[in-house]
Tab-separated table of C-alpha atoms and ligand atoms in Angstrom:
chain	number	residue	atom	x	y	z
A	29	UNK	CA	88.294	71.356	115.640
A	30	UNK	CA	89.051	70.229	112.073
A	31	UNK	CA	89.930	72.935	109.586
A	32	UNK	CA	90.583	72.593	105.879
A	33	UNK	CA	91.898	75.573	103.982
A	34	UNK	CA	92.054	75.579	100.169
A	35	UNK	CA	92.709	71.821	100.159
A	36	UNK	CA	93.770	70.414	96.791
A	37	UNK	CA	94.707	67.062	95.368
A	38	UNK	CA	95.467	66.641	91.694
A	39	UNK	CA	96.189	63.373	89.880
A	40	UNK	CA	98.015	64.486	86.763
A	41	UNK	CA	95.456	66.673	85.031
A	42	UNK	CA	92.542	65.505	87.197
A	43	UNK	CA	91.628	67.967	89.930
A	44	UNK	CA	90.022	65.437	92.274
A	45	UNK	CA	89.871	67.969	95.129
A	46	UNK	CA	90.245	71.532	93.978
A	47	UNK	CA	90.248	74.114	96.739
A	48	UNK	CA	88.046	72.944	99.600
A	49	UNK	CA	87.734	75.212	102.637
A	50	UNK	CA	85.621	74.061	105.556
A	51	UNK	CA	85.729	74.173	109.355
A	52	UNK	CA	84.067	71.426	111.362
A	53	UNK	CA	83.352	72.080	115.009
A	54	UNK	CA	83.421	69.451	117.716
A	55	UNK	CA	80.325	67.308	118.067
A	56	UNK	CA	78.913	68.086	114.612
A	57	UNK	CA	77.532	65.439	112.256
A	58	UNK	CA	78.336	66.469	108.685
A	59	UNK	CA	77.258	64.666	105.509
A	60	UNK	CA	79.309	65.055	102.339
A	61	UNK	CA	77.265	64.417	99.214
A	62	UNK	CA	77.953	64.744	95.516
A	63	UNK	CA	77.991	62.714	92.298
A	64	UNK	CA	80.417	59.834	91.811
A	65	UNK	CA	83.855	61.264	91.065
A	66	UNK	CA	83.124	64.501	92.977
A	67	UNK	CA	86.167	63.963	95.192
A	68	UNK	CA	84.598	62.716	98.418
A	69	UNK	CA	86.774	59.641	98.950
A	70	UNK	CA	89.882	61.604	97.954
A	71	UNK	CA	88.987	64.206	100.584
A	72	UNK	CA	88.796	61.467	103.234
A	73	UNK	CA	92.171	60.085	102.132
A	74	UNK	CA	93.648	63.575	102.479
A	75	UNK	CA	92.134	63.974	105.954
A	76	UNK	CA	93.653	60.659	107.054
A	77	UNK	CA	97.024	61.394	105.432
A	78	UNK	CA	96.769	58.423	103.067
A	79	UNK	CA	97.331	60.854	100.207
A	80	UNK	CA	99.564	63.923	100.274
A	81	UNK	CA	98.074	67.353	99.620
A	82	UNK	CA	98.764	69.084	96.312
A	83	UNK	CA	97.974	72.349	98.105
A	84	UNK	CA	96.285	73.898	101.119
A	85	UNK	CA	96.323	72.938	104.781
A	86	UNK	CA	94.457	70.616	107.126
A	87	UNK	CA	94.659	71.250	110.841
A	88	UNK	CA	93.287	69.466	113.874
A	89	UNK	CA	92.830	71.499	117.059
A	90	UNK	CA	94.947	74.225	115.466
A	91	UNK	CA	97.796	71.873	114.622
A	92	UNK	CA	98.900	71.592	110.989
A	93	UNK	CA	98.802	67.884	110.102
A	94	UNK	CA	101.081	68.105	107.082
A	95	UNK	CA	103.480	65.189	107.006
A	96	UNK	CA	101.695	63.198	109.724
A	97	UNK	CA	101.165	59.529	108.805
A	98	UNK	CA	97.741	57.841	108.977
A	99	UNK	CA	98.872	56.047	112.159
A	100	UNK	CA	99.851	59.303	113.765
A	101	UNK	CA	96.481	60.809	112.830
A	102	UNK	CA	94.717	57.753	114.258
A	103	UNK	CA	96.531	58.365	117.532
A	104	UNK	CA	95.367	61.979	117.434
A	105	UNK	CA	91.799	60.700	117.234
A	106	UNK	CA	90.968	60.414	113.538
A	107	UNK	CA	89.279	57.165	112.491
A	108	UNK	CA	87.765	56.118	109.203
A	109	UNK	CA	85.972	53.379	107.334
A	110	UNK	CA	86.290	52.684	103.619
A	111	UNK	CA	83.716	52.674	100.840
A	112	UNK	CA	84.477	48.942	100.394
A	113	UNK	CA	85.167	47.388	103.838
A	114	UNK	CA	88.810	46.404	104.306
A	115	UNK	CA	88.728	43.236	106.333
A	116	UNK	CA	90.869	40.141	106.784
A	117	UNK	CA	88.462	37.541	105.403
A	118	UNK	CA	90.445	34.563	106.737
A	119	UNK	CA	90.497	35.835	110.321
A	120	UNK	CA	87.720	35.863	112.882
A	121	UNK	CA	85.688	38.942	113.704
A	122	UNK	CA	87.527	39.357	116.996
A	123	UNK	CA	90.926	38.870	115.352
A	124	UNK	CA	90.106	41.597	112.841
A	125	UNK	CA	89.654	44.024	115.716
A	126	UNK	CA	92.856	42.746	117.305
A	127	UNK	CA	94.738	43.502	114.083
A	128	UNK	CA	93.682	47.141	113.904
A	129	UNK	CA	94.408	47.670	117.579
A	130	UNK	CA	97.819	46.137	117.116
A	131	UNK	CA	98.625	48.016	113.912
A	132	UNK	CA	97.431	51.402	115.054
A	133	UNK	CA	98.039	51.360	118.762
A	134	UNK	CA	100.698	48.739	119.276
A	135	UNK	CA	98.444	46.804	121.641
A	136	UNK	CA	98.450	43.025	121.974
A	137	UNK	CA	96.864	41.461	118.910
A	138	UNK	CA	94.644	39.196	120.990
A	139	UNK	CA	92.702	42.249	122.182
A	140	UNK	CA	90.208	40.280	124.239
A	141	UNK	CA	88.880	43.221	126.209
A	142	UNK	CA	89.456	45.811	123.492
A	143	UNK	CA	87.253	43.899	121.065
A	144	UNK	CA	84.186	43.103	123.119
A	145	UNK	CA	82.816	46.600	123.718
A	146	UNK	CA	82.880	47.738	120.084
A	147	UNK	CA	81.436	44.393	118.946
A	148	UNK	CA	78.526	44.836	121.344
A	149	UNK	CA	78.087	48.388	120.081
A	150	UNK	CA	77.512	47.134	116.529
A	151	UNK	CA	75.511	44.061	117.555
A	152	UNK	CA	78.145	41.533	116.474
A	153	UNK	CA	79.058	40.125	119.897
A	154	UNK	CA	77.616	36.721	118.991
A	155	UNK	CA	79.793	36.604	115.852
A	156	UNK	CA	83.147	37.199	117.598
A	157	UNK	CA	84.469	33.782	116.570
A	158	UNK	CA	83.012	33.770	113.035
A	159	UNK	CA	85.264	34.256	110.027
A	160	UNK	CA	85.011	37.777	108.636
A	161	UNK	CA	84.757	36.249	105.162
A	162	UNK	CA	81.537	34.470	106.131
A	163	UNK	CA	79.700	37.691	107.093
A	164	UNK	CA	76.971	39.315	105.024
A	165	UNK	CA	77.651	42.721	103.425
A	166	UNK	CA	75.768	44.479	106.230
A	167	UNK	CA	77.704	42.560	108.900
A	168	UNK	CA	80.982	43.469	107.168
A	169	UNK	CA	80.053	47.134	107.341
A	170	UNK	CA	79.271	46.670	111.038
A	171	UNK	CA	82.562	44.917	111.669
A	172	UNK	CA	84.421	47.730	109.963
A	173	UNK	CA	82.568	50.155	112.201
A	174	UNK	CA	83.557	48.130	115.289
A	175	UNK	CA	87.175	48.155	114.052
A	176	UNK	CA	87.270	51.930	113.873
A	177	UNK	CA	85.424	52.353	117.196
A	178	UNK	CA	87.986	50.078	118.863
A	179	UNK	CA	90.572	52.776	118.124
A	180	UNK	CA	88.527	55.210	120.221
A	181	UNK	CA	88.466	58.037	117.701
A	182	UNK	CA	87.243	61.536	118.414
A	183	UNK	CA	86.455	62.164	114.755
A	184	UNK	CA	84.747	59.465	112.750
A	185	UNK	CA	84.975	59.552	108.947
A	186	UNK	CA	82.606	57.072	107.301
A	187	UNK	CA	82.832	56.584	103.536
A	188	UNK	CA	79.391	55.439	102.403
A	189	UNK	CA	78.386	53.525	105.561
A	190	UNK	CA	75.160	52.261	103.945
A	191	UNK	CA	76.529	51.323	100.504
A	192	UNK	CA	74.922	48.216	99.047
A	193	UNK	CA	72.237	47.947	101.744
A	194	UNK	CA	68.480	47.753	101.609
A	195	UNK	CA	66.249	50.287	103.369
A	196	UNK	CA	65.885	48.346	106.637
A	197	UNK	CA	69.586	47.581	106.919
A	198	UNK	CA	70.487	51.216	106.185
A	199	UNK	CA	68.270	52.400	109.022
A	200	UNK	CA	69.692	49.801	111.386
A	201	UNK	CA	73.381	50.573	110.741
A	202	UNK	CA	72.736	54.310	110.937
A	203	UNK	CA	70.946	53.736	114.233
A	204	UNK	CA	74.073	52.000	115.564
A	205	UNK	CA	76.352	54.707	114.174
A	206	UNK	CA	74.319	57.537	115.668
A	207	UNK	CA	74.062	55.774	119.046
A	208	UNK	CA	77.855	55.372	119.113
A	209	UNK	CA	78.333	59.023	118.100
A	210	UNK	CA	76.042	60.154	120.906
A	211	UNK	CA	77.411	57.782	123.555
A	212	UNK	CA	80.998	58.646	122.740
A	213	UNK	CA	80.439	62.324	121.964
A	214	UNK	CA	82.030	62.011	118.531
A	215	UNK	CA	82.369	64.395	115.651
A	216	UNK	CA	81.360	62.653	112.444
A	217	UNK	CA	81.775	63.258	108.734
A	218	UNK	CA	80.110	60.776	106.398
A	219	UNK	CA	79.761	60.434	102.626
A	220	UNK	CA	76.406	59.144	101.600
A	221	UNK	CA	74.364	58.673	98.456
A	222	UNK	CA	71.072	57.889	100.133
A	223	UNK	CA	69.332	61.227	100.624
A	224	UNK	CA	66.891	59.900	103.190
A	225	UNK	CA	69.836	58.839	105.363
A	226	UNK	CA	71.563	62.199	104.842
A	227	UNK	CA	68.563	64.289	105.746
A	228	UNK	CA	67.658	62.059	108.702
A	229	UNK	CA	71.038	62.270	110.428
A	230	UNK	CA	73.202	65.180	109.274
A	231	UNK	CA	73.118	68.492	111.041
A	232	UNK	CA	75.112	70.021	108.220
A	233	UNK	CA	75.333	68.986	104.560
A	234	UNK	CA	78.284	69.788	102.323
A	235	UNK	CA	77.882	69.271	98.578
A	236	UNK	CA	80.871	68.528	96.337
A	237	UNK	CA	81.003	68.595	92.566
A	238	UNK	CA	84.169	68.182	90.499
A	239	UNK	CA	86.444	68.737	93.459
A	240	UNK	CA	84.834	71.882	94.809
A	241	UNK	CA	82.146	72.693	97.372
A	242	UNK	CA	79.018	73.965	95.707
A	243	UNK	CA	76.903	74.190	98.852
A	244	UNK	CA	77.324	73.990	102.619
A	245	UNK	CA	74.582	74.449	105.170
A	246	UNK	CA	71.647	72.967	107.007
A	247	UNK	CA	69.858	70.019	105.372
A	248	UNK	CA	66.897	72.297	104.670
A	249	UNK	CA	68.936	75.005	102.965
A	250	UNK	CA	70.904	72.507	100.873
A	251	UNK	CA	67.791	70.655	99.822
A	252	UNK	CA	66.329	73.923	98.539
A	253	UNK	CA	69.500	75.112	96.765
A	254	UNK	CA	68.926	75.436	93.018
A	255	UNK	CA	72.492	74.543	92.016
A	256	UNK	CA	72.426	71.441	94.206
A	257	UNK	CA	69.162	70.347	92.671
A	258	UNK	CA	70.610	70.756	89.214
A	259	UNK	CA	73.948	69.063	89.888
A	260	UNK	CA	72.942	66.332	92.232
A	261	UNK	CA	69.443	65.907	93.489
A	262	UNK	CA	68.042	66.554	90.017
A	263	UNK	CA	70.361	63.870	88.642
A	264	UNK	CA	71.176	65.677	85.457
A	265	UNK	CA	72.959	63.662	82.738
A	266	UNK	CA	76.410	62.649	83.939
A	267	UNK	CA	75.569	62.415	87.609
A	268	UNK	CA	74.763	59.252	89.460
A	269	UNK	CA	72.817	58.842	92.628
B	320	ADP	P1	83.978	60.171	94.961
B	320	ADP	O1	84.390	59.461	96.201
B	320	ADP	O2	83.268	61.467	95.220
B	320	ADP	O3	83.158	59.293	94.059
B	320	ADP	P2	86.790	60.124	94.285
B	320	ADP	O4	87.440	60.942	95.338
B	320	ADP	O5	86.871	58.654	94.416
B	320	ADP	O6	85.262	60.583	94.125
B	320	ADP	O7	87.382	60.527	92.868
B	320	ADP	C1	87.502	61.883	92.437
B	320	ADP	C2	88.226	61.939	91.103
B	320	ADP	O8	89.595	61.618	91.280
B	320	ADP	C3	87.698	60.951	90.065
B	320	ADP	O9	87.799	61.558	88.796
B	320	ADP	C4	88.651	59.805	90.195
B	320	ADP	O10	88.732	59.084	88.984
B	320	ADP	C5	89.965	60.502	90.502
B	320	ADP	N1	90.878	59.687	91.317
B	320	ADP	C6	90.659	59.242	92.583
B	320	ADP	N2	91.703	58.544	93.045
B	320	ADP	C7	92.634	58.552	92.039
B	320	ADP	C8	93.948	57.994	91.878
B	320	ADP	N3	94.532	57.308	92.878
B	320	ADP	N4	94.587	58.208	90.711
B	320	ADP	C9	94.009	58.912	89.710
B	320	ADP	N5	92.793	59.460	89.786
B	320	ADP	C10	92.097	59.288	90.926
B	321	MG	MG1	83.873	57.626	96.932
């Protein structure tokens, strides 16, 4: 479904993503792990077309996506959330959903019907009229999830969906995410630092380090990989969990 071949993105001398090749089949849940600075968020930006490739190709359903804008990719079914939620703090929860629908799909910004289903999916239906700026961190993450679900993606890219959360909140948002993935039959790629979350939900785990893939396989095989243990799980000097 989604194929990356020798994908590269350099920033001056920094090789943020340096030759990533991976094919993701429909319906898979893939976790991308790796130390801070490994290139995970850059990879997401390349997938969404927010950054241009320095090399390689990305194709969706066999179609080369080079030159397609983020909006175009959203219409083709790609949806993402950001490491730090991007919300309009001065607007209500429901208006935030209206904005993304309007921006990405050209639908009416009021979005009464478009907003209610995704809000119920993330358990925020009672907060529809609340200001986004008044929400807790966990509620902001949920609102961002509702915003991407409102676009009815086929492929969900979540950049650290549990960042800044405690154990209980992590389990609860991942429960909502996985229920939405199942209900909607989505393909999902998520970056995650919390290993418990990764091993609980991913069917496949891809490990990045300094822009390259150092491992790719089942959670069990990746957990047992010596290089992965050294670079990431072992938290050698210079890596951060
Ligand atoms: P991760 O999400 O795995 O923590 P990032 O993709 O954010 O890693 O960053 C990978 C590398 O690319 C880091 O060295 C980072 O400093 C660098 N980088 C990311 N975005 C930019 C940018 N816009 N300009 C320059 N360097 C960047
Ligand atoms: Mg990141």
